[in-house]
Each structure stands twice: as C-alpha cells, then as structure tokens.
Short mmCIF file of C-alpha atoms and ligand atoms in Angstrom, two decimals:
data_model
loop_
_atom_site.label_atom_id
_atom_site.label_comp_id
_atom_site.label_asym_id
_atom_site.label_seq_id
_atom_site.Cartn_x
_atom_site.Cartn_y
_atom_site.Cartn_z
CA MET A 816 -40.86 -134.07 -23.80
CA LEU A 817 -38.37 -131.80 -25.07
CA LYS A 818 -35.18 -133.45 -25.27
CA GLU A 819 -32.73 -131.11 -23.74
CA GLU A 820 -29.69 -132.68 -25.73
CA CYS A 821 -31.00 -131.91 -29.14
CA ILE A 822 -31.25 -128.61 -28.00
CA ARG A 823 -27.80 -128.00 -26.96
CA LYS A 824 -26.47 -129.54 -30.30
CA ALA A 825 -28.20 -127.34 -32.54
CA MET A 826 -27.53 -124.48 -29.99
CA GLU A 827 -23.46 -124.47 -29.96
CA LEU A 828 -23.60 -122.78 -26.84
CA ASP A 829 -22.55 -123.87 -23.51
CA TRP A 830 -25.94 -122.10 -21.47
CA PRO A 831 -27.97 -123.71 -19.05
CA ILE A 832 -30.97 -125.27 -20.52
CA THR A 833 -34.28 -125.82 -18.63
CA CYS A 834 -37.19 -128.26 -20.57
CA LEU A 835 -40.53 -127.77 -18.44
CA GLU A 836 -43.35 -130.30 -19.68
CA GLU A 837 -45.95 -127.43 -19.00
CA THR A 838 -45.60 -124.32 -17.14
CA ASP A 839 -47.86 -121.38 -16.98
CA SER A 840 -45.26 -119.08 -18.71
CA THR A 841 -41.65 -119.73 -19.29
CA ASN A 842 -40.92 -116.15 -19.69
CA LEU A 843 -42.51 -115.60 -15.67
CA ARG A 844 -40.52 -118.84 -14.57
CA LEU A 845 -36.94 -117.48 -16.09
CA LYS A 846 -37.65 -114.01 -14.55
CA GLU A 847 -38.21 -116.01 -11.25
CA ILE A 848 -34.64 -117.68 -11.63
CA ALA A 849 -33.09 -114.23 -12.35
CA ARG A 850 -34.81 -112.99 -9.36
CA SER A 851 -33.47 -115.69 -7.61
CA GLY A 852 -29.83 -114.17 -8.08
CA ASP A 853 -28.81 -116.85 -11.02
CA LEU A 854 -28.08 -113.93 -13.96
CA ARG A 855 -26.09 -116.26 -16.46
CA PRO A 856 -27.75 -116.60 -19.97
CA ARG A 857 -29.93 -119.31 -20.27
CA MET A 858 -32.69 -121.20 -21.93
CA LEU A 859 -35.80 -122.40 -20.72
CA CYS A 860 -38.64 -124.39 -22.83
CA ALA A 861 -42.13 -125.79 -22.35
CA GLU A 862 -44.10 -128.26 -24.12
CA SER A 863 -47.02 -126.29 -23.15
CA GLN A 864 -47.89 -123.03 -21.29
CA THR A 865 -51.26 -122.46 -19.31
CA ALA A 866 -50.79 -119.21 -18.99
CA GLY A 867 -48.42 -117.90 -22.15
CA ARG A 868 -48.33 -114.24 -22.14
CA GLY A 869 -48.14 -111.50 -25.36
CA ARG A 870 -47.56 -108.06 -25.71
CA LEU A 871 -49.91 -105.56 -24.24
CA GLY A 872 -51.18 -107.38 -21.77
CA ARG A 873 -52.54 -109.92 -24.38
CA SER A 874 -52.29 -113.85 -23.90
CA PHE A 875 -50.48 -116.26 -26.18
CA LEU A 876 -52.23 -119.56 -26.64
CA SER A 877 -49.29 -122.04 -26.16
CA PRO A 878 -50.92 -125.98 -26.46
CA GLY A 879 -48.69 -128.74 -26.37
CA GLU A 880 -47.07 -130.49 -29.78
CA SER A 881 -48.07 -127.49 -31.77
CA GLY A 882 -45.93 -124.75 -31.26
CA MET A 883 -42.51 -123.88 -29.88
CA TYR A 884 -42.21 -121.85 -26.63
CA MET A 885 -38.79 -120.57 -24.97
CA SER A 886 -37.80 -117.80 -23.05
CA LEU A 887 -33.52 -116.62 -22.90
CA LEU A 888 -32.00 -114.51 -20.48
CA LEU A 889 -29.83 -111.83 -21.91
CA PRO A 890 -27.69 -108.90 -21.51
CA LEU A 891 -28.98 -106.30 -23.19
CA PRO A 892 -27.49 -105.05 -26.62
CA LYS A 893 -24.81 -102.71 -26.16
CA ASP A 894 -25.56 -100.08 -29.49
CA ALA A 895 -29.17 -98.39 -29.61
CA LEU A 896 -30.83 -101.22 -31.52
CA PRO A 897 -33.02 -103.05 -29.16
CA LEU A 898 -33.39 -106.37 -28.82
CA THR A 899 -36.78 -107.09 -29.72
CA ILE A 900 -35.74 -105.83 -33.21
CA ARG A 901 -32.79 -108.07 -32.95
CA ALA A 902 -34.74 -111.14 -32.06
CA ALA A 903 -37.27 -110.77 -34.79
CA VAL A 904 -34.32 -110.71 -37.09
CA ALA A 905 -33.09 -114.53 -35.44
CA VAL A 906 -36.23 -116.06 -35.87
CA CYS A 907 -36.37 -114.95 -39.82
CA ARG A 908 -32.96 -116.40 -39.68
CA ALA A 909 -33.53 -119.43 -37.96
CA VAL A 910 -36.84 -120.33 -39.71
CA GLU A 911 -35.16 -119.99 -43.18
CA GLU A 912 -32.20 -122.21 -42.40
CA GLU A 913 -34.63 -125.05 -40.71
CA THR A 914 -37.49 -124.74 -43.18
CA GLY A 915 -36.41 -122.57 -46.08
CA LYS A 916 -39.29 -120.58 -45.44
CA ALA A 917 -38.62 -116.64 -45.23
CA LEU A 918 -40.61 -114.96 -43.01
CA SER A 919 -41.81 -111.22 -42.93
CA ILE A 920 -41.89 -108.87 -39.89
CA LYS A 921 -44.60 -106.69 -38.65
CA TRP A 922 -43.32 -103.91 -36.70
CA VAL A 923 -42.00 -104.24 -33.76
CA ASN A 924 -41.41 -107.85 -33.92
CA ASP A 925 -44.55 -109.88 -35.28
CA LEU A 926 -43.14 -112.45 -37.60
CA PHE A 927 -45.87 -113.76 -40.81
CA TRP A 928 -45.58 -116.35 -42.64
CA GLN A 929 -48.27 -116.39 -45.61
CA GLY A 930 -50.68 -113.56 -44.28
CA LYS A 931 -50.69 -115.24 -41.11
CA LYS A 932 -48.77 -114.12 -37.38
CA VAL A 933 -46.91 -117.65 -37.16
CA CYS A 934 -44.55 -115.86 -34.51
CA GLY A 935 -45.34 -113.79 -31.12
CA ILE A 936 -41.77 -111.92 -29.32
CA LEU A 937 -42.24 -110.63 -26.12
CA ALA A 938 -38.99 -108.80 -24.08
CA GLU A 939 -39.40 -108.16 -20.67
CA GLY A 940 -36.81 -106.18 -17.52
CA VAL A 941 -35.03 -107.90 -14.96
CA GLY A 942 -32.67 -106.07 -13.09
CA ASN A 943 -30.20 -104.63 -15.91
CA MET A 944 -30.88 -108.32 -17.75
CA ALA A 945 -33.72 -109.27 -20.55
CA VAL A 946 -36.34 -112.26 -20.72
CA LEU A 947 -37.27 -112.72 -24.28
CA GLY A 948 -39.54 -114.89 -24.87
CA ILE A 949 -40.38 -116.76 -28.44
CA GLY A 950 -43.68 -118.27 -29.12
CA LEU A 951 -43.94 -120.14 -32.62
CA ASN A 952 -46.60 -122.02 -33.86
CA LEU A 953 -45.63 -124.64 -35.86
CA ARG A 954 -48.83 -126.48 -36.73
CA MET A 955 -52.45 -125.36 -36.29
CA PRO A 956 -53.80 -126.72 -33.02
CA LYS A 957 -56.79 -128.70 -33.39
CA GLY A 958 -59.64 -126.27 -32.56
CA GLY A 959 -57.56 -123.64 -34.56
CA PHE A 960 -56.79 -120.17 -32.79
CA PRO A 961 -60.02 -119.16 -31.19
CA GLY A 962 -60.60 -115.12 -31.51
CA VAL A 963 -57.36 -114.30 -32.57
CA PRO A 964 -57.91 -114.67 -36.81
CA ILE A 965 -54.84 -113.43 -37.86
CA ALA A 966 -53.22 -116.35 -36.01
CA GLY A 967 -51.79 -118.99 -38.31
CA ALA A 968 -48.92 -121.87 -38.11
CA LEU A 969 -45.72 -122.15 -40.23
CA GLU A 970 -46.94 -125.81 -41.27
CA THR A 971 -43.73 -127.29 -41.12
CA ASP A 972 -42.57 -130.81 -39.54
CA ALA A 973 -38.98 -129.15 -38.53
CA GLU A 974 -38.10 -130.66 -35.31
CA ARG A 975 -38.83 -128.66 -32.51
CA GLU A 976 -35.80 -128.97 -30.23
CA ARG A 977 -33.22 -128.10 -33.81
CA LEU A 978 -35.15 -125.04 -34.08
CA MET A 979 -35.39 -124.10 -30.54
CA GLY A 980 -31.01 -124.62 -29.89
CA ARG A 981 -31.11 -122.82 -33.92
CA VAL A 982 -32.48 -119.72 -32.61
CA ALA A 983 -30.96 -119.30 -29.39
CA PHE A 984 -27.97 -119.39 -31.54
CA HIS A 985 -29.20 -116.84 -33.95
CA VAL A 986 -30.30 -114.33 -31.21
CA LYS A 987 -26.58 -114.63 -29.21
CA ARG A 988 -25.35 -113.75 -33.11
CA THR A 989 -27.45 -110.79 -33.79
CA LEU A 990 -26.16 -109.76 -30.11
CA ASP A 991 -22.40 -109.88 -31.16
CA GLU A 992 -23.53 -108.42 -34.55
CA ASP A 993 -23.06 -104.50 -35.74
CA GLY A 994 -26.67 -103.21 -34.94
CA GLN A 995 -26.78 -101.70 -38.45
CA ALA A 996 -25.85 -105.05 -40.09
CA VAL A 997 -28.84 -106.48 -38.39
CA LEU A 998 -31.33 -103.61 -39.06
CA SER A 999 -30.57 -103.95 -43.15
CA PHE A 1000 -31.95 -107.48 -42.69
CA TYR A 1001 -35.07 -106.61 -40.79
CA ARG A 1002 -35.94 -103.22 -43.30
CA GLN A 1003 -36.11 -105.86 -46.33
CA ARG A 1004 -38.40 -107.99 -44.03
CA MET A 1005 -40.57 -105.50 -42.63
CA PHE A 1006 -43.46 -105.67 -45.23
CA LEU A 1007 -45.57 -102.07 -43.46
CA MET A 1008 -42.73 -100.22 -45.67
CA GLU A 1009 -45.02 -97.21 -48.01
CA LYS A 1010 -47.92 -98.93 -46.24
CA GLU A 1011 -50.93 -97.17 -44.66
CA ILE A 1012 -51.72 -97.93 -41.11
CA THR A 1013 -53.40 -96.88 -37.86
CA PHE A 1014 -52.01 -96.67 -34.21
CA LEU A 1015 -53.26 -94.90 -31.17
CA GLN A 1016 -51.92 -91.64 -29.44
CA ASN A 1017 -53.50 -90.63 -26.66
CA GLY A 1018 -56.64 -92.47 -27.05
CA GLN A 1019 -57.14 -91.49 -30.88
CA GLU A 1020 -56.79 -93.08 -33.61
CA LYS A 1021 -54.69 -91.93 -36.06
CA THR A 1022 -54.03 -93.11 -40.04
CA ALA A 1023 -50.22 -92.59 -41.44
CA ARG A 1024 -48.09 -93.76 -44.16
CA VAL A 1025 -44.53 -95.73 -42.91
CA LEU A 1026 -41.91 -94.39 -44.27
CA GLY A 1027 -39.03 -96.73 -42.57
CA VAL A 1028 -37.27 -97.82 -39.75
CA ASP A 1029 -35.04 -95.75 -37.95
CA GLU A 1030 -31.29 -96.52 -36.73
CA ALA A 1031 -33.32 -97.08 -33.16
CA GLY A 1032 -35.92 -99.07 -34.69
CA GLY A 1033 -38.40 -96.80 -34.31
CA LEU A 1034 -41.16 -96.43 -36.86
CA VAL A 1035 -40.86 -93.42 -39.29
CA VAL A 1036 -44.30 -92.67 -40.10
CA LEU A 1037 -45.71 -89.86 -42.34
CA CYS A 1038 -49.04 -88.85 -39.87
CA ASP A 1039 -50.80 -85.43 -40.61
CA GLY A 1040 -48.30 -83.81 -43.00
CA LYS A 1041 -45.40 -84.30 -40.26
CA GLU A 1042 -42.66 -86.49 -39.96
CA GLU A 1043 -43.01 -89.01 -36.58
CA ILE A 1044 -41.15 -91.79 -34.96
CA LEU A 1045 -43.56 -94.61 -33.40
CA ARG A 1046 -40.97 -96.11 -30.58
CA THR A 1047 -43.75 -98.68 -28.94
CA GLY A 1048 -47.08 -99.76 -28.78
CA GLU A 1049 -48.84 -101.56 -31.85
CA VAL A 1050 -49.80 -100.36 -35.61
CA SER A 1051 -52.76 -102.18 -37.49
CA ILE A 1052 -53.14 -102.35 -41.07
CA GLY A 1053 -56.14 -102.51 -43.45
CA SER A 1054 -57.09 -106.24 -44.13
CA HIS A 1055 -56.98 -105.95 -47.85
CA GLN A 1056 -53.12 -105.19 -47.57
CA PHE A 1057 -52.36 -107.98 -45.72
CA LEU A 1058 -54.46 -109.74 -48.82
CA GLU A 1059 -51.98 -107.63 -51.42
CA TYR A 1060 -49.17 -108.68 -49.41
CA LYS A 1061 -46.05 -110.61 -51.17
CA GLN A 1062 -43.93 -113.42 -49.17
CA PRO A 1063 -40.27 -112.23 -49.86
CA GLN A 1064 -38.21 -114.06 -52.55
C1 BTN B 927 -47.11 -111.71 -28.75
O1 BTN B 927 -46.93 -112.04 -30.00
O2 BTN B 927 -47.88 -110.82 -27.84
C2 BTN B 927 -45.76 -112.40 -28.19
C3 BTN B 927 -46.23 -113.82 -27.54
C4 BTN B 927 -45.07 -113.94 -26.74
C5 BTN B 927 -45.14 -115.38 -26.69
C6 BTN B 927 -43.71 -115.88 -25.64
S1 BTN B 927 -43.97 -117.88 -25.42
C7 BTN B 927 -42.93 -118.00 -24.78
C8 BTN B 927 -42.59 -116.75 -23.68
N1 BTN B 927 -43.36 -117.18 -22.49
C9 BTN B 927 -44.58 -116.25 -22.61
O3 BTN B 927 -44.85 -116.34 -21.45
N2 BTN B 927 -44.47 -116.06 -24.02
C10 BTN B 927 -43.47 -115.64 -24.67
#
C-alpha cells in the first residue's frame, strides 16, 4: 500500500493526500471530490487502476507495483502557457532529480525514455479548476503493454512515493513560475523539432515539418508551404525517426 507520509515528506506542501489500493481512475475519483464542493488543491493516488483514462478517449494500462498513478486538483495557470505543458516539464524535472534520467517530450505531453513512451498526462477541467492525471511506467509489467508497441518503462528502483511527492512539488513550482521560463525547458526537451510529422485535419491526413513551439504551447508547423499552429490533438512521427532519436545530454 502507498505510504502517505513518504509522499508528504517529498512533496513539501500541506495539500490533502488520499492513497487508494485500487480504483477505476484517479482522475474520475478526484473529479468526484471536486464536484462535491471541496476545491482545495490536493492529491489522489492509487496502487493500481482498473479503468485508467488516457487522452483522446484511450485507456491507460495501470497494473499494480509497476507504475505510478496520481491526480492533482489544481487552479489553472495565470498566464497563457497551458497546464499540460507545465506538467510535462514538472515530471521531467522530478524524474531527473530522483533517477538521473533525462526524459524527452513529444508534443503535447507524452514523455519518452530511450524511444519509448513511459509517461502520459491527462488534464481535465472541473469548474474553474483542473484535474491533472499523471501515469508513469516505472517497470515493465509481466505481460508488457499489449497492443501498445510504443509503451515502455523507465526501469528504475526509485521509490514511488518519493517520486509522486516530487512530481507534485514540481507541478506546483511550474504553476508559480513564469511561463516563458518553463517553456524554455520544454523547447529543449521537445524532440519533434525539425522532424516530419503527420496529423489529422478535418479527417484528412496531413504531413508537415515542425518549426517550433509558440508562447502558448502550440506546435508551429510548415504544412503545404504555409505556417500553421496546432493547438490540440496528436501528431505522429515515422518509426525510423524514433530510431534516430538521441537522448538529451
Ligand atoms: C495518455 O497518455 O493518454 C494520458 C494517460 C494519463 C494516465 C493517468 S494515470 C493517473 C490518471 N488517472 C487516469 O485515469 N488517467 C491519468
């Protein structure tokens, strides 16, 4: 069972913490708490999830022991840089601090280690607050990640509770930090720069070249000779480009 006192020590915040053995989805449970009227920032985490939710209606495999599943109820950022971008930076900082591993970011907020996705982030609105869910694969589950060839694990013995606490600490820090400072870290870790990507626009597959990330976290691309900014959705990259990908130093 997850130990609340270890999380609290690492978190350095007095936010309420709820640890569950098993739940359907920590995001769903935290939204329920927020809807009951308790809008204080807080953390809810679980040893395992039976219906972990991913972006774009996908599921997120959340077996016990091998991963870290947590949700935070938070106010929205005060400037234009979205919470999802800030959260990606916060997880990178916490993971590096605790394991020495420097993760890379695939826009918007998928985190990669050695060419595999090891962390997913899902932000959902509730009133004028947000529930930020973070799932980090620490070790490969026995059966792997069936049907998700891109998924992998960090392969670390770092203590889960400590990592959760440090992630919460860094999320709070990025919320208090100037968005442009957070963005400069994000741009250094975002590995799609200059790459050719594909994405869906009005049901049509488009190919584009990535030029950068704008001040509000949008992906700036060159598509059909014109500059465009993607604000939501997902982009894909050919698998050969994952092989070419280099770990940040
Ligand atoms: C994605 O990669 O599509 C986002 C995955 C987010 C998973 C986390 S695990 C904790 C929280 N609870 C959920 O149901 N989902 C998020």
